C-alpha atoms as one frame of an Amber mdcrd trajectory, in Angstrom:
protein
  32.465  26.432 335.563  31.330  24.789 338.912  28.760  26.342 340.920  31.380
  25.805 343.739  34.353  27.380 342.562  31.762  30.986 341.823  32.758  33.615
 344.331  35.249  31.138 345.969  38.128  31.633 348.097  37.568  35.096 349.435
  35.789  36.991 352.327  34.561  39.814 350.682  31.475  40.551 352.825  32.541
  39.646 356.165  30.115  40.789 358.686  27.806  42.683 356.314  24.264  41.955
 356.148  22.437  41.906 352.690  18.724  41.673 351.594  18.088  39.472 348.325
  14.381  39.091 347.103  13.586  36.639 345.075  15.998  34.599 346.888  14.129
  31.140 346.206  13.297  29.200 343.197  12.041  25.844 342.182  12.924  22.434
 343.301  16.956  22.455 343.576  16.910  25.002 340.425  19.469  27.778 340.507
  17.630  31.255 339.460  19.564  34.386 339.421  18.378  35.543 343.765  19.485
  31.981 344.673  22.548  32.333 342.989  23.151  35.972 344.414  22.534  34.499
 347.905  24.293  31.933 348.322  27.300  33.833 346.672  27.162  36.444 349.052
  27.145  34.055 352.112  29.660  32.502 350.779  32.072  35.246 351.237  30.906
  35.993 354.548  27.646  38.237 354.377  24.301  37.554 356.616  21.764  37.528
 353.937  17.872  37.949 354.617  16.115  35.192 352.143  13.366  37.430 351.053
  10.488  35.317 348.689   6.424  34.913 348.738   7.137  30.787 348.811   8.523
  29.764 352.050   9.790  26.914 350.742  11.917  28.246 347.906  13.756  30.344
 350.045  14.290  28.060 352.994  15.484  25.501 350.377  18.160  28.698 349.544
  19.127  28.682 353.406  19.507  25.008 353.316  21.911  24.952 350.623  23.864
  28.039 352.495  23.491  25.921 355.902  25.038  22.740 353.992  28.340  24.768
 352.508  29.024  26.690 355.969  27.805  30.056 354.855  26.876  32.788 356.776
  23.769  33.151 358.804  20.825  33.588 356.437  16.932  34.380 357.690  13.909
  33.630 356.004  11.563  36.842 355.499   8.088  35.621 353.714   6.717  38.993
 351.974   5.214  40.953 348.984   7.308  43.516 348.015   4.601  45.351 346.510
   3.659  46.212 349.431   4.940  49.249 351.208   4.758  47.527 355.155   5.999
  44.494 354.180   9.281  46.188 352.647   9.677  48.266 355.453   9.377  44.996
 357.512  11.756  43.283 355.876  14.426  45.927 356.596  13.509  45.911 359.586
  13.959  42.170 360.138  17.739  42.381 359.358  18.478  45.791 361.345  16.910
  43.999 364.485  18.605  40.472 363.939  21.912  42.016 362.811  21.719  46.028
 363.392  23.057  47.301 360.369  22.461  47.142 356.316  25.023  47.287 353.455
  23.942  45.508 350.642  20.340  45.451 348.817  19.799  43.183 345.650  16.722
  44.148 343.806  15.614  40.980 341.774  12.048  40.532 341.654  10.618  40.495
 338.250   7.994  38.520 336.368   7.801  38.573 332.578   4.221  40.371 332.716
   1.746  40.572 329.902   1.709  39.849 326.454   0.157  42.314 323.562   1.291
  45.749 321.882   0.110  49.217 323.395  -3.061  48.385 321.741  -3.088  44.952
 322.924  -2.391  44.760 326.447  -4.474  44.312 329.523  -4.023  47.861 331.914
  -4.657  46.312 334.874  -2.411  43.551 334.086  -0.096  46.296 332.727  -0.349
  48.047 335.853   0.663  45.215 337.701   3.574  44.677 335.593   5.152  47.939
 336.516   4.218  47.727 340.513   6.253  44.402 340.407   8.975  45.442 338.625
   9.655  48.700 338.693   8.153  49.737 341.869   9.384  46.904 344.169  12.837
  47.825 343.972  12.022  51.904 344.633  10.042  50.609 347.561  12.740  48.387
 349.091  14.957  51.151 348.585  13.032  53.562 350.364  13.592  51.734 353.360
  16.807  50.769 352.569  18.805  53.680 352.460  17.891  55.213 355.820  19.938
  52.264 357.599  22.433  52.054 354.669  23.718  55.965 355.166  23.340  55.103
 359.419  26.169  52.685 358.486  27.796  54.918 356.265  26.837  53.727 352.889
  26.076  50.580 351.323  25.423  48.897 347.809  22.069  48.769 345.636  21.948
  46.221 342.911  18.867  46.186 340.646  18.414  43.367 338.458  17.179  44.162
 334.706  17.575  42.613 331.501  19.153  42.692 328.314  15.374  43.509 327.001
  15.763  46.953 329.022  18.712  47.887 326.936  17.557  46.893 323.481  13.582
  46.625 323.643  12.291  45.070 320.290  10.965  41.904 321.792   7.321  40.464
 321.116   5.764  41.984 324.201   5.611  46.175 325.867   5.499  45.597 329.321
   9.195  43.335 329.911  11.252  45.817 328.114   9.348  48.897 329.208   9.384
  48.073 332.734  12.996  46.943 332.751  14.359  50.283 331.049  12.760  51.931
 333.445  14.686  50.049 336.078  17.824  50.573 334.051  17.146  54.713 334.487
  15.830  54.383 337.817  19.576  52.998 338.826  20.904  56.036 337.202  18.545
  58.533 338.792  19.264  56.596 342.457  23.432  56.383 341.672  23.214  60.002
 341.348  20.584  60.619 343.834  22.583  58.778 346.839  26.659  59.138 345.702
  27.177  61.493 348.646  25.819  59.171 351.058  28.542  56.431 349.850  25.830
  54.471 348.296  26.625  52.973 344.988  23.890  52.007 342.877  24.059  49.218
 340.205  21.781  47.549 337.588  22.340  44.403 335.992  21.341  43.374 332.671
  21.064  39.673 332.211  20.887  37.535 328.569  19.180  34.372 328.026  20.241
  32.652 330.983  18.998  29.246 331.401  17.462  29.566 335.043  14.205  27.766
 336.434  11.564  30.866 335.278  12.821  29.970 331.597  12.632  26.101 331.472
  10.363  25.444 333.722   6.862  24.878 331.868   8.693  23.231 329.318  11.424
  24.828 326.688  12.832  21.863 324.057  15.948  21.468 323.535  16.147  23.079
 319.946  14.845  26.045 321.494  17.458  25.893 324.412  20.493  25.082 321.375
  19.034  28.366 319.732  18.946  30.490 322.640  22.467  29.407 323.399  23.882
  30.391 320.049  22.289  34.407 320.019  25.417  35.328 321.250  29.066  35.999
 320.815  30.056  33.186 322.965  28.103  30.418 322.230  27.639  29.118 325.616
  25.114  28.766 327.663  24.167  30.753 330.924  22.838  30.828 334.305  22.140
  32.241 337.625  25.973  31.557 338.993  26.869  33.981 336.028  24.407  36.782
 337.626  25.037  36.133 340.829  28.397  36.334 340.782  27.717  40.378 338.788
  26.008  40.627 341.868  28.573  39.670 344.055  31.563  41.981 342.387  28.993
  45.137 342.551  28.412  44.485 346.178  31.843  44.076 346.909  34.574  46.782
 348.199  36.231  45.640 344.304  33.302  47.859 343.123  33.986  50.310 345.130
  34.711  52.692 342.757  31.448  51.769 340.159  28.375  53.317 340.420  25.338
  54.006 337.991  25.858  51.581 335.295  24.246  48.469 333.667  25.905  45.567
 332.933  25.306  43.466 330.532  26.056  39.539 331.332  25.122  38.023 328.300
  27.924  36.222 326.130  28.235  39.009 324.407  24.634  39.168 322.737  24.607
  42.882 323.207  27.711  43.341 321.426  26.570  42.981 317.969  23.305  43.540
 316.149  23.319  40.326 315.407  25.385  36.850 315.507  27.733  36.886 312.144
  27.343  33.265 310.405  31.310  33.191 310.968  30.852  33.190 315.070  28.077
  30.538 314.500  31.024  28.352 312.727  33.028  27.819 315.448  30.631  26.395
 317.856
């Protein structure tokens, strides 16, 4: 599909405001918060462009500029840190006094090794970044959310959170944590008409994968894990972001979904699927 005809047509957001972190990536690549942002300007929300490289999110609000999206702001900040999250909420409740829509998507992959392997403070780090980011952006979050009488959490995971059983402890540890910390928040914040979502992506091919080099056999392989056999990429995530923070969802709250071809589906690709690629 087109990256233009994603999310197109409708005016799902109009006059919302949303905070996306991670909104940039490299070059004119397309990762999963640049995706999600320009998506959700696209159907008419005010989106603060939250990333620790100025220049990979003001290249996102120059490609929402160019297709006559919504106002977007740039907010450069670690989201690690409790101030600067507080900060950046308070960047789009002064510009635009109100907050409905918070997308969760900073991540890194994190150390290698086993339990007996890995690095603690490099473990430790893992977890502030992924795990604690998002409680911390929704600490400050939900005040103004429930002031404008509810709003819309998405938390981006992985596939890895679901399933585990990759190479490394940290990635799938951290991001089944996430996966129960959307739970525990869904639950937490119903009455105060906040729905709470997680998002579980597959091998998407997105700038963090490919980016240091991935060869093609590698990319044909990841393609065919799953039912589908097609390849991925942020448009596919951001537009799960864009139906969860949408009225359409109004009605879905606490789960994780998978967007992943399928992979999750089956234990593993039957040699009959593989045929008709």
């Amino acid at each position: 599909m087109e990256a233009e005809k994603y999310g197109a047509g409708r005016d799902r957001l109009k006059d919302r405001v949303a905070i996306v972190t991670g909104a940039g990536s490299r070059d004119d690549g397309i990762g999963n918060g640049r995706a999600a942002s320009i998506l959700l300007a696209r159907n008419g929300a005010r989106v603060v462009l939250v990333d620790m490289k100025r220049e990979w999110a003001e290249k996102t609000r120059e490609m929402i500029a160019a297709e006559g999206g919504a106002e977007a702001i740039v907010v450069v900040a670690d989201v690690t840190k409790p101030g600067d999250c507080e900060a950046i909420v308070r960047a789009a409740t002064e510009r635009w006094g109100r907050l409905d829509i918070l997308v969760n998507n900073v991540g890194i992959g994190g150390p290698p090794g086993t339990a007996v392997e890995v690095d603690l403070e490099a473990w430790n780090k893992g977890l502030l970044v992924n795990v604690t980011s998002m409680m911390l952006m929704a600490k400050y979050s939900i005040p103004q959310m429930m002031k404008g009488g509810g709003g819309s959490i998405v938390n981006i995971s992985s596939v890895a959170g679901m399933r585990g059983g990759i190479g490394t402890l940290l990635y799938p540890t951290s991001k089944g944590a996430v996966i129960n910390m959307t739970r525990a928040m869904a639950a937490h914040h119903g009455r105060d008409n906040i729905r709470v979502n997680c998002i579980c992506p597959g091998m998407v091919y997105t700038p963090m994968v490919y980016v240091g080099g991935m060869s093609e056999e590698m990319r044909e392989q990841r393609r065919r894990r799953s039912v589908l056999q097609t390849e991925g990429s942020g448009w596919d995530i951001g537009a799960g972001v864009l139906y969860l923070a949408s009225d359409d969802a109004r009605w879905v709250t606490g789960i994780e979904l998978p967007i992943d071809a399928g992979a999750t589906a089956v234990t593993s690709v039957p040699s009959t699927v593989g045929k008709i690629a």
